[in-house]
Every structure is written in C-alpha cells, then in structure tokens.
Amino acid sequence: MSDTIKYLLPESDIPKDWYNIVADLPEPPPPVLHPGTHEPVGPDDLAPLFPMALIMQEVSAERYLEIPGPVRDIYKQWRPSPLFRARRLEKALDTPAKIYYKYEGVSPAGSHKPNTAVAQAFYNAEEGIKKITTETGAGQWGSSMAFAGAFFDLEVQVFMVKVSYQQKPYRRALMESYGASCIASPSDTTQSGRAILEQDPNSPGSLGIAISEAVELAAQRDDTKYSLGSVLNHVLVHQSIIGQEALKQMEMAGDYPDVVVGCAGGGSNFAGIAFPFIGEQLRGGQSIRAVAVEPAACPSLTRGQYAYDFGDTGNLTPLTKMHTLGSSFMPPGFHAGGLRYHGMAPMVSHTKELGLLEAVAYHQTPCFEAAVTFARSEGIIPAPESSHAVKGAVEEAMRCKREGKSETILFNLSGHGHFDMAAYTDYFSGSLEDKNYDEQSLSDALAKLPPVAAS
Ligand SMILES: *Cc1c(COP(=O)(O)O)cnc(C)c1O
C-alpha cells in the first residue's frame, strides 16, 4: 500500500453551514458580563466593537449557520483542506495506532486563521465598515486578517506584540505585502499602550496589551471595528469547517477517530476540529476523547481557574467565564507565540467543565522533538503552535503501543512553520529553554481576578 494516503474532497463538498456546538450542549454557557455593571451584556453593548452579523453569531443557539456565498468562494482557494493518513509517522513510532491529520497550513497565510478572517472581513464590509483594528502575537492572525482585508477593501491596522515584531520581521513584511499596517505594541498611539510604557518603557508586550490597544481605537470610531482571531464563539463557529470536513474525510477513509487532538492557545483550531465530533457524540453518535494540548509555560486549561475575567490586560473587554491565569499574568517567553494567552475560549472552558474534553500541557522542547520526527516522516514542518498537537498525537500513539491497542487518532495540524525556522534553529543548536512560569506571579494574577469571580 502507498505510504502517502490523502483524502481530498471535491470543492462542491465545502460545507454550506458552520456548526455551533451550543445547540447540542446539555447546558448553555454562563452569560458574558458588562465590565462595569457585571450585568449580562446584550448585542447592543458589543455593537461599538463588532458588526451586528457577528454579534448575532456570537449569541446564536442555532446548530447550523449558513456560510455566505462570497466567503465560500474565497474558501475555494484552499478548501477543502486535505486529510492525510500518517503512515510513515506510524512506522517511525512503531505504533499499532492509526494516525490521521487534517492540514490547515495549505491556506495562503499558512494556518487555519483565514477560515475566520475571511468571514469577519466579509461581515464588516457588508455593514459598511472601512477599517479593522486587531492584535497579533507571532503574526499568524495579523497576516490572516491582512490577507482577508485585501479581498474586501478594508484597511487593516495590526498591533503586534513587540517582542515578536522584533523577532519576526518576515511576518510583518507579509502583513505589509497584503496592505496592512503593523505597529509594535505597547505603542504610544493609544492610552492603554502609553500607560504600559510609563510603567515599563522596555515592556516586551503581550497579547492582552495588544488587544487593549486595538479595542481602544475601534471603540473611538464609527467606521472602525475590532476583530479577534480566537476565543470568541463566532470564531469557533467559523473554525468548525475543519471538523465538518474531517467528518466527511474520515468517512471516505472508512474510519472514525477514538481520539481527536488539537493545540490550544485561545482554543479556536482545537474547537474547530473537535466540536463537530463532540456534537456527533452528543446527538447519540460514536464517543470520542477530545484532547487539548497547551504549553506548560502558559497552561490556562490545566492550571488556570474557571472564573470570570477580562480578555485583555487593560480590562476594557466584557467579562467572560473561562479558564484563566489572570489577565495580568505574564507568561515566560517561548516560541509558540500563538499559544501565549492568559485565557481560553469560554465555549472550550464550558465544554471542559461539562466533562466533554481533556487537557494536557507540554514544554516546548519535547514538542519540537515530536515536530522533527513528524517532519522527517511526513515532510511538513509544523508551526511551533501546531507542534503541541503533534506531541499530543505522538503521546496517544505511544500509549496505544504500550497498551497494544490499534486506536484511531486524528489531530489538527493548524499551520506550517516556514516563518518560524529560527525556532527550529534554536532547537537544533540546543539553545531552547523550557522555562516554567513563576508560581508567585500566577497566584498574584489570580488574586487580581475581578470580584465577580467568586460568584
Ligand atoms: C494562532 C495559532 C494557534 C493558536 O490559536 P487557537 O485559537 O488556539 O487555534 C495554533 N496554531 C497556529 C498555526 C496558529 O497560528
């Protein structure tokens, strides 16, 4: 049998609807609260930041939400994305497990993020918005939004976490190639940025700070909205296209996963692959184990508290109940910048509380080791974020070997690492460090959770 087994769907099989897990969960998630009054927010409270169509998706309880024609048309450039059977990796690991992976690195920006960027750009343009502000960590989201903005004539302004801005000039160049502007955050162009710089002129920045800056600008202008690349319900809904396609492709393969694995930063690609399978289970279909893999240096699902918290450092966003390390928590540096966020998608957190998913955390060195094994057997260089999913899948495959089980493992390879080769260079030179977060600063950050956390 051939070692390369690829399951490709025809273009006509791009799903016509996104999937919304809320419709199938036994309990709805806790409400989103206003940061000042602590009362549940309504659609109007979110209107300064997001177009109404996205707000309605954010609060929707419908199982299926139709994908607009123009969005599906752009998806056709790279979707349906391929699903592979990782036969060579199975051999390299000498495991009886069957390993499949869905590859989202085929998008022009190199990750799953354009799945939601295109949708968000479409709805903003439809409502007459001219400009989008957003933040980016390692640059994956910023380049995805820049890519999508170019298709809908939207001006895109990206606040890029300063340390990444300095370390990843090529991601910045990619954003600029798509026509976006990119500012290092914290910057002196916003009040939130200036407040941080006053305290620490050399602040390396964080996603939480960059979000504050982008939100502040969007709130000031009618023709400008804010866009977030993960965490929110509507983002998770857009990413469901990954799992929806994977369901069909597993059927083509005549197989069904026992375990579904994804890396989790804000939770969107993990939810994207896992929620459609969890939905099948909730509607009486086959059961799966869903495993979210996070970085040990920023472990919101495995070490965070399930509590109401802000999404940003400047505390401008509404309060959501999620697994959080505290909005003032500063994780130590590591290469998977896209996983360096203090919170987790409220819907992923809620689903975990319901006992429908598991979480594990690994340090970066073992993740790079798994990624290199993967690259040498499958030929694709995983993004540092995605290397966590690879590690999670390899661990499951090794467990199958110990237990003599031939389970089926499906994981999401959320992106390629072509812009992250400096991280691989560090790995090969042995200069990667697995830094632990500081226990004291975690308890300090948790102690500062807003008081509603107790309720
Ligand atoms: C941004 C990013 C992630 C993490 O974000 P999620 O919302 O948790 O999916 C993972 N992988 C890649 C390649 C990314 O760019």
Short mmCIF file of C-alpha atoms and ligand atoms in Angstrom, two decimals:
data_model
loop_
_atom_site.label_atom_id
_atom_site.label_comp_id
_atom_site.label_asym_id
_atom_site.label_seq_id
_atom_site.Cartn_x
_atom_site.Cartn_y
_atom_site.Cartn_z
CA MET A 1 0.00 0.00 0.00
CA SER A 2 1.16 3.53 -0.74
CA ASP A 3 2.70 5.41 2.16
CA THR A 4 1.04 8.66 1.12
CA ILE A 5 -2.66 8.48 1.65
CA LYS A 6 -4.53 11.68 1.09
CA TYR A 7 -8.29 12.15 1.41
CA LEU A 8 -9.38 15.07 -0.74
CA LEU A 9 -12.95 16.28 -1.01
CA PRO A 10 -14.24 17.98 -4.16
CA GLU A 11 -14.84 21.74 -3.99
CA SER A 12 -18.59 21.10 -4.00
CA ASP A 13 -18.16 19.37 -0.63
CA ILE A 14 -17.07 22.53 1.17
CA PRO A 15 -19.69 22.66 3.94
CA LYS A 16 -22.61 25.03 3.32
CA ASP A 17 -23.02 25.73 7.04
CA TRP A 18 -20.81 26.27 10.05
CA TYR A 19 -21.56 24.19 13.13
CA ASN A 20 -22.43 25.71 16.51
CA ILE A 21 -21.95 23.34 19.45
CA VAL A 22 -24.21 25.38 21.77
CA ALA A 23 -27.23 23.75 20.14
CA ASP A 24 -26.10 20.32 21.34
CA LEU A 25 -24.64 21.08 24.78
CA PRO A 26 -26.72 19.93 27.77
CA GLU A 27 -26.36 23.39 29.37
CA PRO A 28 -25.80 26.83 27.85
CA PRO A 29 -22.54 28.60 28.77
CA PRO A 30 -22.58 31.26 31.53
CA PRO A 31 -23.52 34.77 30.31
CA VAL A 32 -20.99 37.39 29.24
CA LEU A 33 -20.95 40.28 31.76
CA HIS A 34 -20.52 44.03 31.36
CA PRO A 35 -17.13 45.09 32.80
CA GLY A 36 -18.69 47.95 34.79
CA THR A 37 -22.11 46.74 35.93
CA HIS A 38 -21.43 42.98 35.98
CA GLU A 39 -24.86 42.54 34.35
CA PRO A 40 -25.21 40.25 31.31
CA VAL A 41 -24.36 42.14 28.11
CA GLY A 42 -26.79 42.37 25.20
CA PRO A 43 -25.99 42.66 21.50
CA ASP A 44 -26.07 46.49 21.71
CA ASP A 45 -23.24 46.53 24.27
CA LEU A 46 -20.98 44.81 21.75
CA ALA A 47 -22.03 46.96 18.77
CA PRO A 48 -19.21 49.53 19.12
CA LEU A 49 -16.69 46.72 18.58
CA PHE A 50 -18.24 44.20 16.17
CA PRO A 51 -20.63 44.20 13.20
CA MET A 52 -24.13 43.03 14.14
CA ALA A 53 -23.97 39.88 11.99
CA LEU A 54 -21.01 38.62 14.04
CA ILE A 55 -22.68 39.62 17.32
CA MET A 56 -25.74 37.58 16.33
CA GLN A 57 -23.46 34.59 15.61
CA GLU A 58 -21.76 35.17 18.96
CA VAL A 59 -25.05 34.71 20.84
CA SER A 60 -26.69 32.23 18.47
CA ALA A 61 -28.06 28.91 19.70
CA GLU A 62 -28.78 27.61 16.17
CA ARG A 63 -26.99 24.39 15.31
CA TYR A 64 -26.08 25.43 11.75
CA LEU A 65 -25.20 28.92 10.47
CA GLU A 66 -25.11 29.41 6.72
CA ILE A 67 -21.75 30.26 5.15
CA PRO A 68 -22.29 33.27 2.81
CA GLY A 69 -21.59 32.60 -0.88
CA PRO A 70 -18.72 35.11 -1.19
CA VAL A 71 -16.99 33.52 1.83
CA ARG A 72 -17.38 30.01 0.39
CA ASP A 73 -15.98 31.32 -2.90
CA ILE A 74 -12.81 32.54 -1.20
CA TYR A 75 -12.57 29.31 0.84
CA LYS A 76 -12.35 27.50 -2.52
CA GLN A 77 -8.84 28.84 -2.98
CA TRP A 78 -7.54 26.29 -0.44
CA ARG A 79 -10.54 24.35 0.90
CA PRO A 80 -11.49 21.60 1.41
CA SER A 81 -8.12 21.15 3.09
CA PRO A 82 -6.52 17.70 2.82
CA LEU A 83 -6.70 14.94 5.41
CA PHE A 84 -3.71 12.60 5.49
CA ARG A 85 -3.12 9.18 6.98
CA ALA A 86 0.32 9.48 8.61
CA ARG A 87 1.58 6.02 7.66
CA ARG A 88 5.27 6.92 7.76
CA LEU A 89 4.86 8.53 11.19
CA GLU A 90 3.07 5.38 12.40
CA LYS A 91 6.03 3.34 11.17
CA ALA A 92 8.58 5.70 12.75
CA LEU A 93 6.77 5.37 16.08
CA ASP A 94 6.22 1.64 15.57
CA THR A 95 2.68 2.05 16.91
CA PRO A 96 -0.39 -0.07 16.24
CA ALA A 97 -2.43 3.19 16.29
CA LYS A 98 -3.74 4.72 13.08
CA ILE A 99 -2.86 8.41 12.87
CA TYR A 100 -4.67 10.92 10.65
CA TYR A 101 -4.08 14.64 10.40
CA LYS A 102 -6.04 17.49 8.90
CA TYR A 103 -3.67 20.02 7.36
CA GLU A 104 -4.64 23.70 7.64
CA GLY A 105 -1.24 25.02 6.51
CA VAL A 106 -2.46 24.99 2.89
CA SER A 107 -4.15 28.39 3.30
CA PRO A 108 -2.30 31.36 1.75
CA ALA A 109 -1.42 32.69 5.22
CA GLY A 110 -0.22 29.24 6.29
CA SER A 111 -2.67 28.41 9.09
CA HIS A 112 -6.34 27.82 9.99
CA LYS A 113 -6.82 31.52 10.83
CA PRO A 114 -8.05 32.68 7.39
CA ASN A 115 -11.16 30.48 7.96
CA THR A 116 -12.46 33.13 10.34
CA ALA A 117 -10.56 36.16 8.94
CA VAL A 118 -12.39 35.89 5.60
CA ALA A 119 -15.76 35.57 7.32
CA GLN A 120 -15.06 38.51 9.63
CA ALA A 121 -13.86 40.72 6.77
CA PHE A 122 -16.99 39.84 4.77
CA TYR A 123 -19.46 40.79 7.54
CA ASN A 124 -17.58 44.01 8.34
CA ALA A 125 -17.53 45.08 4.69
CA GLU A 126 -21.25 44.24 4.36
CA GLU A 127 -22.03 46.65 7.18
CA GLY A 128 -20.03 49.45 5.58
CA ILE A 129 -17.03 49.28 7.87
CA LYS A 130 -13.84 50.78 6.40
CA LYS A 131 -11.18 49.80 8.88
CA ILE A 132 -10.36 46.89 11.16
CA THR A 133 -8.04 47.03 14.15
CA THR A 134 -6.62 43.87 15.61
CA GLU A 135 -3.72 42.38 17.52
CA THR A 136 -1.29 39.64 16.69
CA GLY A 137 1.21 37.62 18.71
CA ALA A 138 3.56 35.72 16.45
CA GLY A 139 1.94 37.30 13.38
CA GLN A 140 -0.29 34.44 12.17
CA TRP A 141 -3.53 36.22 12.96
CA GLY A 142 -2.33 39.61 11.73
CA SER A 143 -1.28 38.17 8.39
CA SER A 144 -4.57 36.26 8.07
CA MET A 145 -6.61 39.40 8.74
CA ALA A 146 -4.39 41.39 6.36
CA PHE A 147 -4.98 38.73 3.67
CA ALA A 148 -8.75 38.81 4.19
CA GLY A 149 -8.91 42.61 4.39
CA ALA A 150 -7.27 42.89 0.98
CA PHE A 151 -10.17 40.94 -0.60
CA PHE A 152 -12.81 43.27 0.84
CA ASP A 153 -11.03 46.65 0.54
CA LEU A 154 -10.71 47.02 4.28
CA GLU A 155 -7.90 48.97 5.89
CA VAL A 156 -6.28 46.70 8.49
CA GLN A 157 -4.20 48.02 11.40
CA VAL A 158 -2.38 45.38 13.42
CA PHE A 159 -0.86 45.80 16.88
CA MET A 160 1.92 43.25 17.00
CA VAL A 161 3.38 42.13 20.35
CA LYS A 162 6.70 43.99 20.49
CA VAL A 163 8.95 41.01 21.12
CA SER A 164 7.53 39.26 18.03
CA TYR A 165 7.68 42.46 15.99
CA GLN A 166 11.41 42.45 16.62
CA GLN A 167 11.91 38.69 16.25
CA LYS A 168 9.66 38.01 13.24
CA PRO A 169 10.26 40.71 10.63
CA TYR A 170 9.03 38.42 7.83
CA ARG A 171 5.53 38.06 9.31
CA ARG A 172 5.43 41.85 9.45
CA ALA A 173 6.56 42.03 5.82
CA LEU A 174 3.80 39.58 4.90
CA MET A 175 1.16 41.80 6.55
CA GLU A 176 2.54 44.83 4.76
CA SER A 177 2.57 42.93 1.46
CA TYR A 178 -1.18 42.38 1.89
CA GLY A 179 -1.56 46.13 2.50
CA ALA A 180 -1.97 46.19 6.29
CA SER A 181 -0.09 48.46 8.65
CA CYS A 182 1.69 46.95 11.62
CA ILE A 183 2.63 48.73 14.88
CA ALA A 184 4.75 47.33 17.73
CA SER A 185 2.71 47.04 20.94
CA PRO A 186 2.80 48.58 23.51
CA SER A 187 2.78 51.73 21.36
CA ASP A 188 2.38 55.43 22.13
CA THR A 189 -0.62 55.68 19.79
CA THR A 190 -3.15 54.59 22.46
CA GLN A 191 -3.83 55.39 26.10
CA SER A 192 -3.52 51.72 27.08
CA GLY A 193 -0.16 51.48 25.33
CA ARG A 194 1.15 54.71 26.91
CA ALA A 195 0.06 53.50 30.39
CA ILE A 196 2.15 50.34 30.00
CA LEU A 197 5.15 52.23 28.58
CA GLU A 198 5.10 54.63 31.55
CA GLN A 199 5.45 51.68 33.93
CA ASP A 200 7.94 49.82 31.79
CA PRO A 201 9.45 51.54 28.74
CA ASN A 202 11.03 48.21 27.74
CA SER A 203 7.87 46.13 28.01
CA PRO A 204 8.08 43.20 25.55
CA GLY A 205 4.32 43.44 25.16
CA SER A 206 1.71 40.70 25.37
CA LEU A 207 -1.43 39.68 23.53
CA GLY A 208 -3.50 41.13 26.39
CA ILE A 209 -1.86 44.56 25.94
CA ALA A 210 -2.16 44.49 22.14
CA ILE A 211 -5.88 43.64 22.44
CA SER A 212 -6.40 46.69 24.70
CA GLU A 213 -4.77 48.93 22.10
CA ALA A 214 -6.81 47.58 19.19
CA VAL A 215 -10.10 47.69 21.15
CA GLU A 216 -9.44 51.25 22.28
CA LEU A 217 -9.00 52.51 18.71
CA ALA A 218 -12.05 50.65 17.37
CA ALA A 219 -14.29 51.98 20.15
CA GLN A 220 -13.41 55.57 19.17
CA ARG A 221 -14.62 55.48 15.55
CA ASP A 222 -17.86 54.51 13.83
CA ASP A 223 -16.22 53.28 10.65
CA THR A 224 -13.74 51.11 12.57
CA LYS A 225 -14.37 47.75 14.21
CA TYR A 226 -12.22 45.36 16.17
CA SER A 227 -11.51 41.81 15.18
CA LEU A 228 -10.31 38.89 17.29
CA GLY A 229 -8.66 35.79 15.85
CA SER A 230 -9.65 33.28 18.53
CA VAL A 231 -11.53 32.85 21.84
CA LEU A 232 -14.95 34.23 20.80
CA ASN A 233 -17.90 31.97 19.95
CA HIS A 234 -18.23 33.26 16.39
CA VAL A 235 -14.55 32.47 15.72
CA LEU A 236 -15.03 28.91 16.99
CA VAL A 237 -18.13 28.59 14.82
CA HIS A 238 -16.16 29.66 11.71
CA GLN A 239 -13.40 27.16 12.51
CA SER A 240 -15.93 24.31 12.69
CA ILE A 241 -15.37 23.94 8.96
CA ILE A 242 -12.20 21.99 9.85
CA GLY A 243 -14.06 19.29 11.76
CA GLN A 244 -17.05 19.30 9.40
CA GLU A 245 -14.74 18.45 6.52
CA ALA A 246 -12.80 15.96 8.65
CA LEU A 247 -16.05 14.09 9.45
CA LYS A 248 -16.62 13.54 5.72
CA GLN A 249 -12.97 12.64 5.11
CA MET A 250 -12.90 10.08 7.93
CA GLU A 251 -15.97 8.56 6.32
CA MET A 252 -14.07 8.42 3.00
CA ALA A 253 -11.28 6.64 4.88
CA GLY A 254 -13.82 4.18 6.29
CA ASP A 255 -12.63 5.05 9.79
CA TYR A 256 -13.67 7.11 12.83
CA PRO A 257 -11.42 8.68 15.48
CA ASP A 258 -11.23 7.38 19.04
CA VAL A 259 -9.16 10.44 19.97
CA VAL A 260 -9.21 13.95 18.46
CA VAL A 261 -6.23 16.19 19.32
CA GLY A 262 -5.56 19.88 18.78
CA CYS A 263 -3.26 22.52 20.22
CA ALA A 264 -4.98 25.20 22.27
CA GLY A 265 -3.98 28.85 22.60
CA GLY A 266 -7.29 30.68 22.55
CA GLY A 267 -8.97 27.40 21.60
CA SER A 268 -10.22 28.06 18.06
CA ASN A 269 -8.44 25.40 15.98
CA PHE A 270 -8.96 22.81 18.70
CA ALA A 271 -12.68 23.60 18.82
CA GLY A 272 -12.67 23.69 15.02
CA ILE A 273 -11.59 20.07 14.72
CA ALA A 274 -13.14 18.69 17.94
CA PHE A 275 -16.58 20.31 18.32
CA PRO A 276 -18.19 18.70 15.23
CA PHE A 277 -17.11 15.27 16.59
CA ILE A 278 -18.29 16.12 20.12
CA GLY A 279 -21.57 17.23 18.53
CA GLU A 280 -21.97 13.82 16.84
CA GLN A 281 -21.41 12.21 20.24
CA LEU A 282 -23.95 14.49 21.94
CA ARG A 283 -26.54 13.62 19.30
CA GLY A 284 -26.12 9.91 20.01
CA GLY A 285 -23.20 9.13 17.69
CA GLN A 286 -19.90 7.49 18.48
CA SER A 287 -17.96 8.76 21.52
CA ILE A 288 -14.51 10.27 21.24
CA ARG A 289 -11.86 11.58 23.60
CA ALA A 290 -11.07 15.20 22.72
CA VAL A 291 -7.61 16.28 23.92
CA ALA A 292 -6.48 19.92 24.00
CA VAL A 293 -2.71 20.40 24.17
CA GLU A 294 -1.35 23.58 25.70
CA PRO A 295 2.09 24.98 26.50
CA ALA A 296 3.36 24.17 30.00
CA ALA A 297 4.56 27.79 30.28
CA CYS A 298 1.05 29.21 29.77
CA PRO A 299 -1.36 26.45 30.88
CA SER A 300 -4.80 28.06 31.19
CA LEU A 301 -6.87 24.85 30.87
CA THR A 302 -4.70 22.66 33.09
CA ARG A 303 -3.61 25.21 35.73
CA GLY A 304 -5.93 28.19 35.38
CA GLN A 305 -9.01 28.97 37.44
CA TYR A 306 -12.52 28.71 35.91
CA ALA A 307 -13.66 32.24 36.67
CA TYR A 308 -14.92 35.48 35.18
CA ASP A 309 -12.05 37.52 33.78
CA PHE A 310 -11.16 40.18 31.25
CA GLY A 311 -9.89 39.21 27.82
CA ASP A 312 -7.22 41.93 27.87
CA THR A 313 -4.64 43.47 30.17
CA GLY A 314 -6.20 46.95 30.11
CA ASN A 315 -9.52 45.46 31.32
CA LEU A 316 -11.58 47.08 28.54
CA THR A 317 -13.35 43.92 27.31
CA PRO A 318 -16.51 42.33 28.73
CA LEU A 319 -16.07 39.65 31.41
CA THR A 320 -16.31 36.04 30.30
CA LYS A 321 -16.18 32.88 32.37
CA MET A 322 -13.19 30.87 31.25
CA HIS A 323 -10.11 29.01 32.42
CA THR A 324 -7.74 31.87 33.08
CA LEU A 325 -4.30 32.54 34.53
CA GLY A 326 -5.42 36.12 35.27
CA SER A 327 -5.41 38.97 32.76
CA SER A 328 -2.27 40.47 34.36
CA PHE A 329 -0.32 37.18 34.10
CA MET A 330 2.89 37.48 32.07
CA PRO A 331 3.94 34.09 30.70
CA PRO A 332 7.66 33.45 30.21
CA GLY A 333 8.95 33.59 26.64
CA PHE A 334 8.62 30.58 24.35
CA HIS A 335 8.40 30.12 20.61
CA ALA A 336 4.71 29.27 20.15
CA GLY A 337 3.60 32.91 20.39
CA GLY A 338 0.09 31.96 19.25
CA LEU A 339 -0.34 29.92 22.45
CA ARG A 340 0.77 32.72 24.76
CA TYR A 341 -2.62 33.91 26.03
CA HIS A 342 -3.85 34.08 29.64
CA GLY A 343 -7.35 32.76 28.94
CA MET A 344 -9.22 30.09 26.99
CA ALA A 345 -12.27 30.32 24.77
CA PRO A 346 -15.31 30.39 27.12
CA MET A 347 -17.00 27.71 24.99
CA VAL A 348 -13.97 25.40 25.25
CA SER A 349 -13.81 26.08 29.01
CA HIS A 350 -17.53 25.35 29.42
CA THR A 351 -17.24 22.16 27.37
CA LYS A 352 -14.36 21.06 29.59
CA GLU A 353 -16.42 21.77 32.73
CA LEU A 354 -19.13 19.53 31.25
CA GLY A 355 -16.56 16.72 31.09
CA LEU A 356 -16.56 16.57 27.28
CA LEU A 357 -12.85 17.24 26.75
CA GLU A 358 -9.45 16.76 28.40
CA ALA A 359 -6.35 18.94 28.52
CA VAL A 360 -2.62 18.25 28.78
CA ALA A 361 0.40 20.59 28.81
CA TYR A 362 3.92 20.11 27.42
CA HIS A 363 7.10 22.15 27.38
CA GLN A 364 8.40 23.33 24.01
CA THR A 365 11.47 21.07 23.69
CA PRO A 366 9.52 17.77 23.62
CA CYS A 367 7.08 19.44 21.19
CA PHE A 368 9.91 20.38 18.79
CA GLU A 369 11.28 16.87 19.13
CA ALA A 370 7.90 15.45 18.05
CA ALA A 371 7.67 18.06 15.26
CA VAL A 372 11.06 17.00 13.87
CA THR A 373 10.04 13.32 13.93
CA PHE A 374 6.89 14.38 12.10
CA ALA A 375 8.78 16.48 9.52
CA ARG A 376 11.18 13.60 8.80
CA SER A 377 8.34 11.16 8.24
CA GLU A 378 5.57 13.31 6.73
CA GLY A 379 7.60 16.10 5.13
CA ILE A 380 5.73 19.05 6.64
CA ILE A 381 7.34 21.48 9.10
CA PRO A 382 4.75 22.18 11.81
CA ALA A 383 4.31 25.68 13.22
CA PRO A 384 5.62 25.82 16.82
CA GLU A 385 1.98 26.05 17.96
CA SER A 386 1.00 23.01 15.91
CA SER A 387 3.98 21.06 17.30
CA HIS A 388 1.97 20.81 20.52
CA ALA A 389 -0.78 18.92 18.65
CA VAL A 390 1.85 16.67 17.06
CA LYS A 391 3.28 15.94 20.52
CA GLY A 392 -0.23 15.21 21.84
CA ALA A 393 -0.90 12.77 18.99
CA VAL A 394 2.51 11.09 19.38
CA GLU A 395 1.85 10.59 23.11
CA GLU A 396 -1.52 8.96 22.32
CA ALA A 397 0.15 6.73 19.72
CA MET A 398 2.82 5.66 22.25
CA ARG A 399 0.10 4.90 24.81
CA CYS A 400 -1.59 2.70 22.18
CA LYS A 401 1.74 0.92 21.69
CA ARG A 402 2.13 0.28 25.44
CA GLU A 403 -1.46 -0.92 25.70
CA GLY A 404 -1.35 -2.87 22.44
CA LYS A 405 -4.36 -1.01 21.08
CA SER A 406 -4.95 0.00 17.47
CA GLU A 407 -6.97 3.14 18.18
CA THR A 408 -7.59 5.81 15.57
CA ILE A 409 -6.07 9.21 16.34
CA LEU A 410 -6.99 12.36 14.44
CA PHE A 411 -5.13 15.61 15.01
CA ASN A 412 -5.24 19.07 13.54
CA LEU A 413 -2.00 20.37 12.04
CA SER A 414 -3.03 24.01 12.38
CA GLY A 415 -0.22 25.55 10.32
CA HIS A 416 3.24 25.26 8.80
CA GLY A 417 6.36 26.68 10.39
CA HIS A 418 8.05 28.29 7.38
CA PHE A 419 8.17 31.67 9.14
CA ASP A 420 9.41 30.07 12.35
CA MET A 421 12.62 28.42 11.24
CA ALA A 422 14.60 30.49 13.78
CA ALA A 423 12.81 28.46 16.44
CA TYR A 424 13.97 25.23 14.80
CA THR A 425 17.50 26.64 14.59
CA ASP A 426 17.36 27.23 18.35
CA TYR A 427 16.12 23.70 18.86
CA PHE A 428 18.91 22.17 16.78
CA SER A 429 21.60 24.27 18.48
CA GLY A 430 20.33 23.13 21.87
CA SER A 431 19.63 26.68 22.99
CA LEU A 432 15.87 26.22 23.61
CA GLU A 433 14.94 26.70 27.23
CA ASP A 434 11.85 25.19 28.86
CA LYS A 435 11.01 27.99 31.26
CA ASN A 436 8.45 27.39 33.96
CA TYR A 437 6.02 30.16 34.75
CA ASP A 438 6.56 31.80 38.11
CA GLU A 439 4.14 30.33 40.72
CA GLN A 440 4.14 33.58 42.68
CA SER A 441 3.21 35.72 39.68
CA LEU A 442 0.44 33.24 38.82
CA SER A 443 -1.05 33.47 42.31
CA ASP A 444 -0.69 37.27 42.21
CA ALA A 445 -2.51 37.40 38.86
CA LEU A 446 -5.25 35.06 40.11
CA ALA A 447 -5.66 37.19 43.25
CA LYS A 448 -6.41 40.15 40.97
CA LEU A 449 -9.33 38.43 39.21
CA PRO A 450 -12.38 40.72 39.19
CA PRO A 451 -14.59 40.21 42.29
CA VAL A 452 -17.41 38.62 40.28
CA ALA A 453 -15.10 35.59 40.06
CA ALA A 454 -16.34 34.41 43.46
CA SER A 455 -19.97 34.08 42.38
C1 LIG B 1 -2.85 31.16 16.31
C2 LIG B 1 -2.44 29.78 16.11
C3 LIG B 1 -2.79 28.78 17.04
C4 LIG B 1 -3.46 29.05 18.33
O1 LIG B 1 -4.73 29.63 18.27
P1 LIG B 1 -6.05 28.83 18.58
O2 LIG B 1 -7.10 29.86 18.62
O3 LIG B 1 -5.87 28.14 19.90
O4 LIG B 1 -6.24 27.88 17.48
C5 LIG B 1 -2.43 27.47 16.75
N1 LIG B 1 -1.77 27.16 15.61
C6 LIG B 1 -1.43 28.09 14.71
C7 LIG B 1 -0.69 27.67 13.49
C8 LIG B 1 -1.76 29.43 14.92
O5 LIG B 1 -1.43 30.34 14.02
#
